[in-house]
Amino acid sequence: MSTETVDQQLEEPSHTARADLAIEGMTCAACASRIQRALGKLNGVDEAQVNFATGRATVLHGSGVGDTEFRSTIEGLGYGVVDTDSPDDSEEQRAADLLRRFVVAAVLAVPVVLLSMVPPLQFRGWEWLVAVLATPVVFWSGWTFHRAAWMNLRHGATTMDTLVSMGTLSAWLWSTVVLVGDIEGGHVYYETGMVIVALILLGKWFEVRAKRRSGDAIRALADLGARTARLEDGTEVALDDLMVGMRFVVRPGEKIATDGLVVDGQSAVDASMVTGEPVPVDVTIGDEVIGATINTNGSLIVEATRVGAGTVLAQIIRLVDEAQGSRAEVQRLADRVSAVFVPFAIATAVVTLGVWFLTGNSADAAFTAAVAVLIIACPCALGLATPMGIMVGTGRGAQLGVIIKGGEVLEDTRAVDVVVVDKTGTLTEGRMDLTEVQAPDGESEEILRLAASLEARSEHPIAQAVSSAVEEHGNVVGFSNTPGVGVTGTVDGTEVRVGRRRLFDTVPTRVEDLAITAEATGATVVFAGRGPQAEAILVVSDRLKDTSVAAVAAFHDQGLSVTLLTGDNLRTAEFVGAAVGADHVIAEVMPDDKAAEVRRLQAEGHRVAMVGDGINDAPALAQADLGIAVGTGTDVAMEASDLTIVTGDLRAVADAIALSRRTLGTIKGNLFWAFAYNAAAIPLAASGILNPMIAAGAMGVSSLFVVTNSLRLMRFAGYRGPAQSRSTTPTQETVTT
């Protein structure tokens, strides 16, 4: 496999160095933008990219600046730089910390809410108990919001953390003033701050758990390679000690240690983990082999030609990392609106306080109105809008066999207009089967029995497909295997040959015509005969999945164009493409070329969803606007993707796209009504019509609306129901699952 294209994609100016930093403490996309701007202003920095979704910064720079300056700049903004050896441990610790804070908040909030909302439960001095229970929740559980708000305030910025912090602190502070000052007619609102803290913490925990998955693809890829290599003299060396020019032995069933050139031996190499194609490639002296692929039968001696970062596997890892790190920053819908809403809400509360004072009202009335504004504006419903939609949507997806990785994925589906589909293992079964035996002169069953008996002695995957087609095998003597050509032997006293054309002295015209016809469908043809003349053909192929045609039709129902992208030969690809109804076919592409094709479509203005199941698909899955992995494929493909379908039924991909779109629509609806509620209620609170108690109740109603609206997603139905027609879309509730 040539890596020239990969090298071109990753080539950087010779004077430019690259620094990769794992950052902790970012709470929204605004944090990433602030860090990116600061790094970009440093002298010697050519380009800086900070990705909130992955928590990583990539800096291209000259020799006059380095990690020390980057670290001090980031820490000066109030964020942290994590040791690159343990960024995942840091994310895990943050998730655990958020979970602890949420549990404390939720446990303490339950009795407070009951005491505050159910008068029969109230007793003399109950407010003091509530104050004691609320204090650790507001100050300890909510510390992450207060710290982020203060950090942002130092740099003149406001986010949802600012509003959460001010709202909860105001509710606690005013409640304490009422309680300690024994203000007549005053009310305590401790439960409001506690519920807000608990709900927002829950949403943050889900967000962190989704984000930390971004590094799993790289780890899964790195685990594929061999750990050691056995040299010609029998010495076993660590892979890191292997150098270009060294020769190593690869026995049957072993992984090839690194990219190299075969200098001795013949075999069939299973390169499906890299190429995605199920047919092993016959290799002999002078052929190139790829590291991490599997030697199936013969023994090989390979001379290393590329090691370390220069190997094909290492460059695929780099491509996945580059694609993930260079994706457009995802900014949550609530954060985008809050950039305007948060300062407006704070200003409104301050103005309300001043106006009430200036118009001669009491301090109690003025503070009551101001606190009502902050409480009514406090984002309880907003805090639920996204996580609740994600929770219900992903839960329904799990029931349908669709795994959605985080809220960012939902935004990526809204404008997808092209679906790029891999062939092997996605549209097809991904395994070789004997599909047909054709013998012009008859006796196809007898020839198959003899051929299967002989092939049972071979370890080649195609031979295994033939041998498994017959349960009882004959007695074989004189077995001989010519790698890359075929096998010969005597079965029950009859000379039998099975293999390529050149294995036979003559191939009758009728047999050759059958072979040409079968090969035109993209199948692999094996000749068989009793003696030197070929008598029959054995057709071996990768079967098309029964649901592939319906899946492509479902994509068309959603207005999506379908492109078949495969490393297989053009003839096979065009046949499969025509069979399923694909709009475009691109064949004979390698892993780096697949990612390049996705980039080409994106450059043309398309939003691309990529569907694949193999390691060779991982760079394209990571590069695509929406990566969808078939769950019957490799772990690498699943980790590099945004969506995973746990079934081999491709119609589940149509379900995944439709469900993601519906979930995003629900979240948008939640956010709209949450903000609309605030827009209508804030003026009423400022005018004194809504006191804090009514404001808290109204906030509860808005939260209830968000919950019930999200629960409507449970009624979503997919394309795989028994009565599903081609014209029916899953947005119609007549569809069954």
XYZ file of C-alpha atoms in Angstrom:
737
model
C 0.000 0.000 0.000
C 1.363 3.415 -0.917
C 1.421 6.064 1.774
C 2.261 8.991 -0.491
C -1.195 10.506 -0.160
C -1.097 10.167 3.615
C 2.290 11.862 3.760
C 1.068 14.733 1.603
C -1.941 15.273 3.842
C 0.184 15.429 6.986
C 3.120 17.344 5.563
C 3.938 20.551 7.427
C 6.503 23.282 6.700
C 9.973 22.200 7.765
C 10.330 25.156 10.093
C 7.093 24.404 11.945
C 6.839 22.243 15.067
C 3.622 20.799 16.441
C 2.455 20.760 20.044
C -0.544 18.778 21.282
C -1.952 19.737 24.677
C -4.758 18.214 26.736
C -6.694 20.962 28.525
C -8.894 20.644 31.581
C -11.425 23.079 32.975
C -13.223 24.128 29.782
C -16.975 24.339 30.403
C -18.275 25.614 27.057
C -17.197 26.505 23.532
C -16.495 30.083 24.667
C -13.667 28.714 26.822
C -12.100 27.019 23.793
C -12.367 30.217 21.739
C -10.723 32.259 24.515
C -7.771 29.851 24.782
C -7.408 29.663 21.002
C -7.247 33.441 20.671
C -4.651 33.716 23.447
C -2.422 31.004 21.978
C -2.745 32.492 18.491
C -1.435 35.861 19.728
C 1.852 34.410 20.987
C 4.921 35.358 18.958
C 6.088 32.432 16.874
C 2.724 30.679 16.740
C 1.625 30.014 13.149
C -1.731 28.460 13.964
C -3.645 27.361 17.058
C -6.747 25.195 17.233
C -8.597 24.356 20.433
C -11.306 21.724 20.245
C -13.848 21.839 23.086
C -15.344 18.475 22.106
C -12.031 16.619 22.499
C -10.472 18.891 25.137
C -7.290 19.260 23.088
C -5.224 22.115 21.671
C -3.017 21.786 18.588
C -0.406 24.484 18.022
C 1.870 24.865 14.986
C 4.807 27.050 15.946
C 8.381 28.067 15.222
C 11.492 27.574 17.319
C 11.043 30.701 19.434
C 8.144 29.388 21.481
C 7.274 26.074 23.087
C 5.318 24.065 25.632
C 6.384 26.251 28.563
C 4.827 29.360 27.025
C 1.702 27.475 25.982
C 1.217 26.034 29.455
C 1.689 29.396 31.206
C -0.735 31.093 28.801
C -3.429 28.487 29.364
C -2.949 28.436 33.124
C -2.991 32.233 33.166
C -6.522 32.074 31.780
C -7.563 29.813 34.661
C -7.441 26.448 32.884
C -5.105 23.505 33.308
C -2.810 21.487 31.051
C -2.977 17.750 31.672
C 0.026 15.464 31.412
C -0.297 13.843 27.959
C 0.327 10.451 29.562
C -2.838 10.704 31.636
C -5.457 12.971 29.982
C -8.047 10.216 30.184
C -7.419 9.788 33.919
C -8.075 13.506 34.331
C -11.387 13.288 32.472
C -12.357 10.245 34.502
C -11.562 12.118 37.709
C -13.647 15.080 36.582
C -16.582 12.805 35.755
C -16.275 11.152 39.173
C -16.126 14.555 40.891
C -19.244 15.774 39.067
C -21.062 12.566 39.992
C -20.154 12.949 43.675
C -21.356 16.542 43.728
C -24.591 15.567 41.963
C -25.318 12.721 44.380
C -24.857 15.010 47.390
C -27.058 17.677 45.778
C -29.801 15.219 44.841
C -29.867 13.461 48.230
C -30.063 16.719 50.185
C -32.503 18.367 47.757
C -35.238 15.733 48.170
C -36.184 16.537 51.797
C -35.764 20.274 51.153
C -38.158 20.217 48.201
C -40.688 18.175 50.198
C -40.528 20.527 53.179
C -40.752 23.627 50.988
C -43.556 22.458 48.730
C -45.746 20.316 51.033
C -47.131 22.508 53.911
C -48.359 19.548 56.033
C -44.728 18.422 56.385
C -43.573 21.765 57.735
C -42.813 22.125 61.455
C -41.622 24.908 63.693
C -38.152 26.025 62.604
C -38.171 23.911 59.425
C -36.598 26.820 57.525
C -33.397 26.495 59.611
C -33.092 22.798 58.730
C -33.600 23.647 55.085
C -30.891 26.326 55.303
C -28.446 23.844 56.808
C -29.135 21.260 54.072
C -29.028 23.837 51.252
C -25.698 25.433 52.176
C -23.359 22.544 51.195
C -25.323 22.025 47.970
C -25.133 25.653 46.861
C -21.500 26.171 47.868
C -19.831 22.736 47.591
C -21.865 20.946 44.908
C -22.166 24.185 42.937
C -18.509 25.150 43.350
C -17.658 24.240 39.729
C -20.187 26.802 38.479
C -19.032 29.513 40.898
C -15.387 28.941 39.954
C -16.140 29.024 36.221
C -18.282 32.148 36.614
C -15.496 33.945 38.495
C -12.905 32.827 35.926
C -15.038 34.109 33.054
C -15.847 37.320 34.887
C -12.124 38.068 35.284
C -11.861 38.040 31.511
C -15.025 40.000 30.880
C -17.124 37.057 29.708
C -20.431 35.556 30.815
C -21.768 32.060 30.197
C -24.519 29.831 31.514
C -22.212 29.172 34.477
C -22.503 32.872 35.344
C -26.281 32.720 35.468
C -26.293 29.440 37.394
C -23.884 30.888 39.940
C -25.710 34.209 40.363
C -29.148 32.605 40.483
C -28.276 29.991 43.076
C -26.245 32.390 45.227
C -28.990 35.026 45.039
C -31.667 32.533 46.042
C -29.527 31.340 48.982
C -28.490 34.857 50.014
C -31.980 36.348 49.935
C -33.436 33.327 51.714
C -30.789 33.712 54.429
C -31.544 37.440 54.750
C -35.255 36.663 55.155
C -34.533 33.880 57.663
C -31.970 35.706 59.805
C -33.646 39.110 59.547
C -37.080 37.628 60.193
C -38.477 39.841 57.424
C -42.229 39.967 57.643
C -43.931 38.388 54.629
C -40.585 37.182 53.303
C -40.158 33.713 51.860
C -37.198 31.348 51.600
C -36.221 29.819 48.260
C -33.464 27.404 49.220
C -35.008 24.563 47.211
C -34.768 26.598 44.017
C -30.964 26.876 44.189
C -30.574 23.232 45.170
C -32.681 21.877 42.299
C -30.838 24.061 39.788
C -27.432 22.827 41.004
C -28.497 19.165 40.903
C -29.965 19.348 37.399
C -27.074 21.252 35.850
C -24.540 18.899 37.460
C -26.366 15.950 35.942
C -26.174 17.525 32.498
C -22.457 18.288 32.906
C -21.766 14.702 33.972
C -23.409 13.322 30.834
C -21.399 15.772 28.741
C -18.046 14.751 30.239
C -18.821 11.055 29.851
C -19.521 11.575 26.156
C -16.466 13.763 25.530
C -13.895 11.427 27.060
C -14.709 8.783 24.430
C -12.892 10.846 21.788
C -9.525 9.230 22.556
C -10.746 5.634 22.417
C -10.286 5.349 18.641
C -6.592 6.177 18.893
C -6.022 3.672 21.700
C -7.907 0.945 19.842
C -5.821 1.530 16.704
C -2.571 1.485 18.647
C -3.515 -1.864 20.196
C -3.724 -3.527 16.770
C -0.018 -3.683 16.069
C 2.287 -6.496 17.068
C 4.311 -5.983 20.229
C 7.412 -7.960 19.206
C 9.173 -9.297 16.109
C 11.139 -12.532 15.682
C 14.381 -12.013 13.736
C 15.864 -14.582 11.346
C 18.251 -15.860 14.023
C 15.342 -16.543 16.377
C 15.922 -13.480 18.558
C 12.725 -11.769 19.704
C 12.912 -7.974 19.845
C 10.460 -5.303 20.934
C 8.728 -3.512 18.086
C 10.336 -0.221 19.147
C 13.777 -1.792 18.606
C 13.000 -2.944 15.071
C 14.864 -0.905 12.449
C 14.578 -0.466 8.694
C 16.536 -3.228 6.934
C 16.083 -5.826 9.668
C 14.592 -9.148 8.579
C 11.981 -10.921 10.677
C 10.015 -14.166 10.448
C 6.217 -14.295 10.290
C 4.697 -17.701 10.983
C 1.150 -18.762 9.996
C -1.484 -16.986 12.090
C 0.875 -14.254 13.299
C 0.608 -10.506 12.786
C 3.187 -8.920 10.512
C 5.280 -6.731 12.817
C 5.764 -3.743 10.511
C 5.560 -2.667 6.872
C 8.059 -4.533 4.747
C 9.079 -6.489 1.673
C 8.798 -10.271 1.399
C 12.274 -11.691 0.798
C 11.425 -15.365 1.227
C 8.302 -17.537 1.331
C 4.778 -17.510 -0.058
C 1.471 -17.052 1.723
C -1.929 -15.385 1.734
C -2.157 -12.294 3.909
C -5.431 -11.265 5.505
C -5.331 -7.462 5.188
C -9.036 -6.977 5.956
C -8.271 -4.989 9.109
C -6.656 -2.345 6.898
C -8.243 -2.749 3.470
C -11.661 -3.950 4.635
C -11.772 -6.610 1.924
C -12.408 -10.247 2.953
C -10.312 -11.956 0.243
C -6.734 -12.590 1.443
C -3.984 -11.339 -0.833
C -1.458 -13.857 -2.115
C 2.083 -12.613 -1.554
C 5.466 -13.931 -2.603
C 9.053 -12.707 -2.893
C 9.148 -9.020 -3.828
C 5.628 -8.152 -2.623
C 4.970 -5.433 -0.039
C 3.114 -6.299 3.161
C 1.512 -4.027 5.771
C 2.200 -4.135 9.471
C -0.598 -5.454 11.756
C -2.096 -7.584 8.953
C -2.269 -11.357 9.492
C -0.299 -14.067 7.721
C -2.825 -16.878 7.149
C -0.959 -19.977 6.012
C 2.639 -19.924 4.726
C 5.790 -18.795 6.508
C 7.368 -15.500 5.432
C 10.623 -13.660 5.928
C 10.051 -9.917 5.684
C 12.552 -7.076 5.462
C 11.352 -3.986 7.325
C 10.921 -0.955 5.061
C 8.989 1.362 7.402
C 8.925 1.440 11.199
C 7.376 3.584 13.918
C 5.545 6.674 12.700
C 6.224 5.811 9.063
C 4.052 2.687 8.917
C 0.638 2.566 7.303
C -1.033 1.791 10.657
C 0.729 4.731 12.349
C -0.386 7.056 9.576
C -3.975 5.827 9.851
C -3.762 6.626 13.572
C -2.476 10.083 12.680
C -5.297 10.589 10.170
C -7.922 9.718 12.782
C -6.304 12.058 15.289
C -6.063 14.870 12.726
C -9.673 14.456 11.630
C -10.964 14.484 15.192
C -8.847 17.434 16.257
C -9.607 19.599 13.212
C -13.376 19.337 13.330
C -15.335 22.568 13.718
C -15.918 23.472 17.335
C -19.297 22.396 18.573
C -21.088 24.996 20.607
C -24.215 24.023 22.455
C -27.383 25.813 21.472
C -27.896 27.090 25.004
C -24.415 28.610 25.089
C -24.992 30.443 21.802
C -28.156 32.122 23.041
C -26.795 32.674 26.559
C -24.038 34.917 25.179
C -26.784 37.543 24.872
C -29.333 36.254 27.360
C -27.094 36.022 30.442
C -25.896 39.652 30.433
C -29.454 40.750 29.677
C -30.881 38.824 32.644
C -28.235 40.171 35.033
C -28.734 43.725 33.802
C -32.491 43.371 34.162
C -32.141 42.246 37.787
C -29.849 45.188 38.587
C -32.149 47.681 36.850
C -35.158 46.193 38.665
C -33.444 46.657 42.031
C -32.561 50.267 41.231
C -35.960 51.212 39.846
C -37.786 49.815 42.861
C -35.475 51.707 45.222
C -35.771 54.962 43.266
C -39.555 54.777 43.193
C -39.706 54.750 47.000
C -40.391 51.063 47.585
C -39.047 49.153 50.569
C -35.798 47.204 50.484
C -37.780 43.983 50.903
C -39.905 44.759 47.848
C -36.884 45.824 45.795
C -34.818 42.726 46.642
C -37.850 40.486 46.210
C -38.412 41.759 42.666
C -34.702 41.512 41.775
C -34.418 37.986 43.129
C -37.596 37.033 41.281
C -35.949 38.165 38.044
C -32.847 36.052 38.701
C -34.923 33.050 39.763
C -37.242 33.274 36.774
C -34.200 33.676 34.522
C -32.211 30.932 36.216
C -31.815 28.142 33.661
C -33.573 25.198 35.280
C -35.507 24.428 32.094
C -32.466 25.343 30.033
C -30.385 22.941 32.084
C -32.851 20.175 31.313
C -33.418 21.061 27.663
C -30.309 19.448 26.222
C -29.537 16.564 28.633
C -33.167 15.487 28.881
C -33.518 15.421 25.108
C -30.264 13.496 24.809
C -31.208 11.053 27.566
C -34.583 10.177 26.067
C -33.309 10.208 22.482
C -30.318 8.010 23.210
C -32.468 5.720 25.344
C -34.914 5.241 22.499
C -31.967 4.766 20.174
C -30.613 1.977 22.364
C -33.979 0.226 22.074
C -33.636 0.471 18.295
C -30.006 -0.685 18.304
C -28.570 2.815 17.770
C -25.840 4.230 20.029
C -25.490 8.039 19.863
C -22.248 9.447 21.274
C -23.113 12.741 22.906
C -25.103 15.846 22.133
C -22.571 17.159 19.617
C -23.527 14.346 17.254
C -27.099 15.560 17.030
C -26.078 18.897 15.587
C -23.946 17.163 12.965
C -27.011 15.418 11.486
C -29.138 18.477 10.838
C -27.689 19.258 7.392
C -26.365 15.860 6.237
C -27.168 15.463 2.546
C -24.757 12.714 1.417
C -24.349 9.209 2.851
C -21.082 7.477 1.957
C -21.337 3.725 2.466
C -18.551 1.152 2.621
C -19.214 -2.107 0.768
C -17.644 -5.030 2.591
C -19.325 -5.816 5.897
C -21.732 -2.915 5.467
C -23.706 -3.556 2.295
C -22.405 -7.129 2.118
C -22.027 -9.871 4.717
C -18.243 -9.428 4.883
C -17.401 -13.112 4.519
C -16.729 -15.447 1.603
C -19.338 -18.108 0.814
C -19.695 -20.629 -1.965
C -22.706 -19.315 -3.858
C -22.828 -21.516 -6.950
C -21.317 -24.537 -8.700
C -21.604 -24.701 -12.491
C -20.543 -27.695 -14.585
C -21.508 -27.683 -18.311
C -21.425 -31.475 -18.504
C -23.303 -32.045 -15.250
C -22.017 -33.888 -12.171
C -21.683 -30.583 -10.294
C -22.457 -32.275 -6.960
C -19.749 -34.908 -7.411
C -17.155 -32.357 -8.538
C -18.065 -30.169 -5.525
C -17.617 -33.132 -3.167
C -14.201 -33.910 -4.589
C -13.127 -30.238 -4.609
C -14.369 -29.663 -1.048
C -12.515 -32.740 0.167
C -9.274 -31.463 -1.338
C -9.771 -27.867 -0.165
C -10.336 -29.097 3.401
C -6.562 -29.647 3.558
C -5.867 -25.974 2.779
C -5.925 -23.079 5.254
C -6.751 -20.473 2.625
C -10.059 -18.654 3.428
C -11.449 -19.273 -0.057
C -10.607 -22.960 0.321
C -12.433 -22.982 3.644
C -15.507 -21.456 1.985
C -15.518 -24.325 -0.527
C -14.785 -27.080 1.981
C -17.502 -25.929 4.380
C -20.136 -26.375 1.662
C -19.934 -30.175 2.026
C -20.384 -32.039 5.312
C -18.666 -35.339 4.413
C -15.245 -35.319 2.762
C -13.484 -38.095 0.874
C -10.084 -39.637 1.581
C -7.236 -37.438 0.295
C -3.711 -38.594 -0.546
C -0.863 -36.827 -2.308
C -2.057 -33.348 -1.358
C 0.018 -30.528 -2.858
C -0.437 -26.783 -2.463
C 1.020 -24.261 -4.927
C 0.582 -20.837 -3.277
C -1.231 -18.387 -5.488
C -2.202 -21.123 -7.971
C -4.190 -23.904 -6.327
C -4.172 -27.374 -4.844
C -3.910 -30.877 -6.295
C -4.309 -34.383 -4.904
C -6.091 -37.690 -5.145
C -9.542 -38.007 -3.595
C -10.964 -41.519 -3.279
C -8.657 -42.634 -6.092
C -9.501 -39.728 -8.428
C -6.983 -37.035 -9.404
C -8.473 -33.618 -8.511
C -7.304 -30.066 -9.174
C -8.814 -26.887 -7.702
C -7.480 -23.391 -8.329
C -6.740 -20.718 -10.919
C -6.875 -21.120 -14.692
C -3.157 -21.765 -15.048
C -3.414 -24.827 -12.810
C -5.123 -26.683 -15.697
C -3.719 -27.736 -19.053
C -6.981 -26.878 -20.790
C -10.067 -24.835 -19.934
C -12.979 -25.620 -22.281
C -14.718 -22.647 -23.889
C -17.995 -23.433 -22.152
C -16.292 -23.403 -18.735
C -14.422 -20.193 -19.583
C -17.667 -18.491 -20.639
C -19.288 -19.428 -17.333
C -16.288 -18.010 -15.481
C -16.386 -14.708 -17.396
C -20.095 -14.330 -16.688
C -19.631 -14.986 -12.973
C -16.648 -12.640 -12.701
C -18.712 -9.879 -14.289
C -20.839 -9.900 -11.135
C -17.777 -9.256 -9.002
C -17.535 -12.828 -7.712
C -14.333 -14.849 -7.275
C -14.145 -17.897 -9.550
C -12.275 -21.111 -8.670
C -11.841 -23.808 -11.343
C -12.193 -27.504 -10.521
C -11.641 -30.680 -12.503
C -10.828 -34.364 -12.396
C -7.455 -34.347 -14.055
C -5.727 -31.721 -16.218
C -8.936 -30.315 -17.736
C -11.227 -27.871 -15.905
C -14.772 -29.241 -15.684
C -16.592 -26.766 -13.443
C -16.396 -23.412 -11.747
C -16.949 -22.753 -8.062
C -18.346 -19.246 -7.523
C -17.250 -17.669 -4.227
C -18.550 -14.249 -3.268
C -19.380 -11.886 -0.470
C -23.181 -11.959 -0.307
C -25.237 -8.772 -0.388
C -27.202 -8.317 2.827
C -30.922 -8.875 2.443
C -31.690 -5.420 3.874
C -29.190 -3.352 1.870
C -31.593 -2.433 -0.937
C -34.265 -1.328 1.544
C -31.636 0.659 3.477
C -30.570 2.635 0.416
C -34.238 3.273 -0.371
C -34.670 4.590 3.176
C -31.770 7.006 2.639
C -33.458 8.252 -0.510
C -36.694 8.675 1.464
C -34.813 11.106 3.691
C -33.553 13.090 0.712
C -30.005 11.759 0.980
C -27.670 10.982 -1.907
C -25.879 7.623 -1.537
C -22.244 7.061 -2.572
C -20.641 3.603 -2.479
C -16.972 3.943 -1.442
C -14.840 0.796 -1.386
C -11.337 -0.544 -1.786
C -12.648 -3.389 -3.965
C -12.242 -3.468 -7.736
C -14.408 -1.234 -9.917
C -16.305 -4.080 -11.586
C -17.447 -5.559 -8.285
C -18.250 -2.133 -6.846
C -20.360 -1.102 -9.853
C -22.287 -4.360 -9.705
C -23.051 -3.936 -6.004
C -23.842 -0.244 -6.469
C -26.337 -1.006 -9.227
C -27.890 -3.802 -7.168
C -28.620 -1.578 -4.167
C -29.460 1.610 -6.087
C -26.471 3.770 -5.081
C -26.252 7.153 -6.799
C -22.454 7.140 -7.162
C -19.716 4.491 -6.984
C -16.060 5.148 -6.054
C -13.842 2.048 -6.064
C -10.233 0.929 -5.529
C -9.505 3.435 -2.740
C -7.170 2.922 0.207
C -7.837 4.130 3.804
C -6.203 7.528 3.312
C -8.030 7.933 -0.007
C -11.366 7.311 1.711
C -10.781 10.195 4.086
C -9.666 12.321 1.117
C -12.899 11.511 -0.751
C -14.907 12.612 2.274
C -12.918 15.848 2.402
C -13.550 16.373 -1.309
C -17.301 16.067 -0.811
C -17.109 18.456 2.135
C -15.133 20.943 0.035
C -17.972 20.853 -2.490
C -20.318 22.054 0.246
C -21.847 18.711 1.261
C -22.504 17.532 4.800
C -21.282 13.936 4.767
C -22.346 10.912 6.789
C -19.906 7.992 6.474
C -20.988 4.405 7.186
C -18.328 1.735 7.681
C -17.247 -1.217 9.756
C -13.511 -1.692 9.319
C -10.237 -0.198 10.463
C -9.734 1.055 6.927
C -12.888 3.147 7.413
C -11.705 4.794 10.663
C -10.048 7.881 9.103
C -13.091 8.529 6.908
C -15.458 7.978 9.856
C -13.532 10.516 11.905
C -13.303 12.982 9.008
C -16.994 12.851 8.120
C -19.480 15.305 9.580
C -21.293 12.240 10.908
C -19.458 8.925 11.336
C -21.674 5.837 11.614
C -20.143 2.461 12.476
C -21.805 -0.900 11.869
C -21.625 -2.731 15.184
C -20.672 -6.042 13.592
C -17.371 -4.417 12.573
C -14.211 -3.498 14.456
C -13.846 -1.643 17.743
C -11.710 0.949 15.958
C -14.508 1.820 13.551
C -16.973 2.119 16.436
C -14.706 4.364 18.498
C -13.909 6.648 15.525
C -17.588 7.070 14.750
C -20.273 9.373 16.141
C -23.069 6.828 15.882
C -22.906 3.054 16.189
C -25.572 0.600 15.106
C -25.307 -2.649 17.052
C -26.865 -4.716 14.306
C -25.704 -5.541 10.817
C -29.031 -4.330 9.394
C -28.153 -1.198 7.415
C -31.696 0.114 7.797
C -30.701 0.915 11.367
C -28.439 3.615 9.908
C -31.520 5.300 8.441
C -33.113 4.995 11.885
C -30.003 6.550 13.427
C -30.058 9.589 11.163
C -33.806 10.086 11.518
C -33.679 9.669 15.311
C -30.769 12.103 15.629
C -32.647 14.688 13.598
C -35.786 14.202 15.653
C -33.830 14.456 18.920
C -32.113 17.649 17.795
C -35.498 19.067 16.811
C -36.838 18.225 20.253
C -33.877 19.907 21.959
C -34.375 23.002 19.816
C -38.036 23.007 20.832
C -37.067 22.663 24.475
C -34.655 25.567 24.234
C -37.118 27.755 22.366
C -39.871 27.317 24.926
C -37.437 27.651 27.832
C -36.207 30.975 26.486
C -39.712 32.034 25.487
C -40.834 31.362 29.045
C -38.012 33.560 30.324
C -38.723 36.304 27.807
C -42.378 36.460 28.903
C -41.823 35.981 32.638
C -38.875 38.322 33.266
C -40.920 41.517 32.637
C -43.646 40.201 34.942
C -41.093 39.465 37.659
C -39.455 42.872 37.257
C -42.809 44.615 37.612
C -43.578 42.736 40.836
C -46.447 40.713 39.383
C -44.505 37.486 39.903
C -42.984 37.156 43.353
C -40.122 34.666 43.857
C -42.468 31.909 45.029
C -44.617 32.168 41.908
C -41.441 32.500 39.844
C -40.118 29.260 41.322
C -43.415 27.544 40.538
C -43.388 28.881 36.982
C -39.851 27.620 36.609
C -41.059 24.175 37.695
C -43.834 24.260 35.091
C -41.331 25.146 32.358
C -39.132 22.255 33.462
C -42.115 19.900 33.384
C -42.831 21.000 29.832
C -39.254 20.265 28.797
C -39.466 16.789 30.355
C -42.778 15.867 28.741
C -41.699 17.256 25.373
C -38.544 15.134 25.540
C -40.511 12.024 26.488
C -42.357 12.287 23.185
C -39.211 10.869 21.613
C -40.166 7.487 23.048
C -42.844 7.318 20.347
C -40.224 7.467 17.583
C -40.458 4.489 15.231
C -37.932 3.262 12.695
C -37.661 1.770 9.231
C -37.423 -1.859 10.308
C -41.074 -2.583 11.123
C -42.729 -5.499 9.318
C -45.267 -3.231 7.642
C -42.754 -0.541 6.618
C -43.193 0.681 3.068
C -40.609 2.526 0.994
C -42.571 5.740 1.033
C -43.152 5.859 4.775
C -40.687 7.798 6.882
C -39.986 7.250 10.579
C -41.331 10.677 11.422
C -44.814 9.295 10.867
C -46.277 7.549 13.876
C -47.888 4.870 11.690
C -44.501 3.177 11.438
C -44.007 0.242 13.794
C -40.797 -1.243 15.089
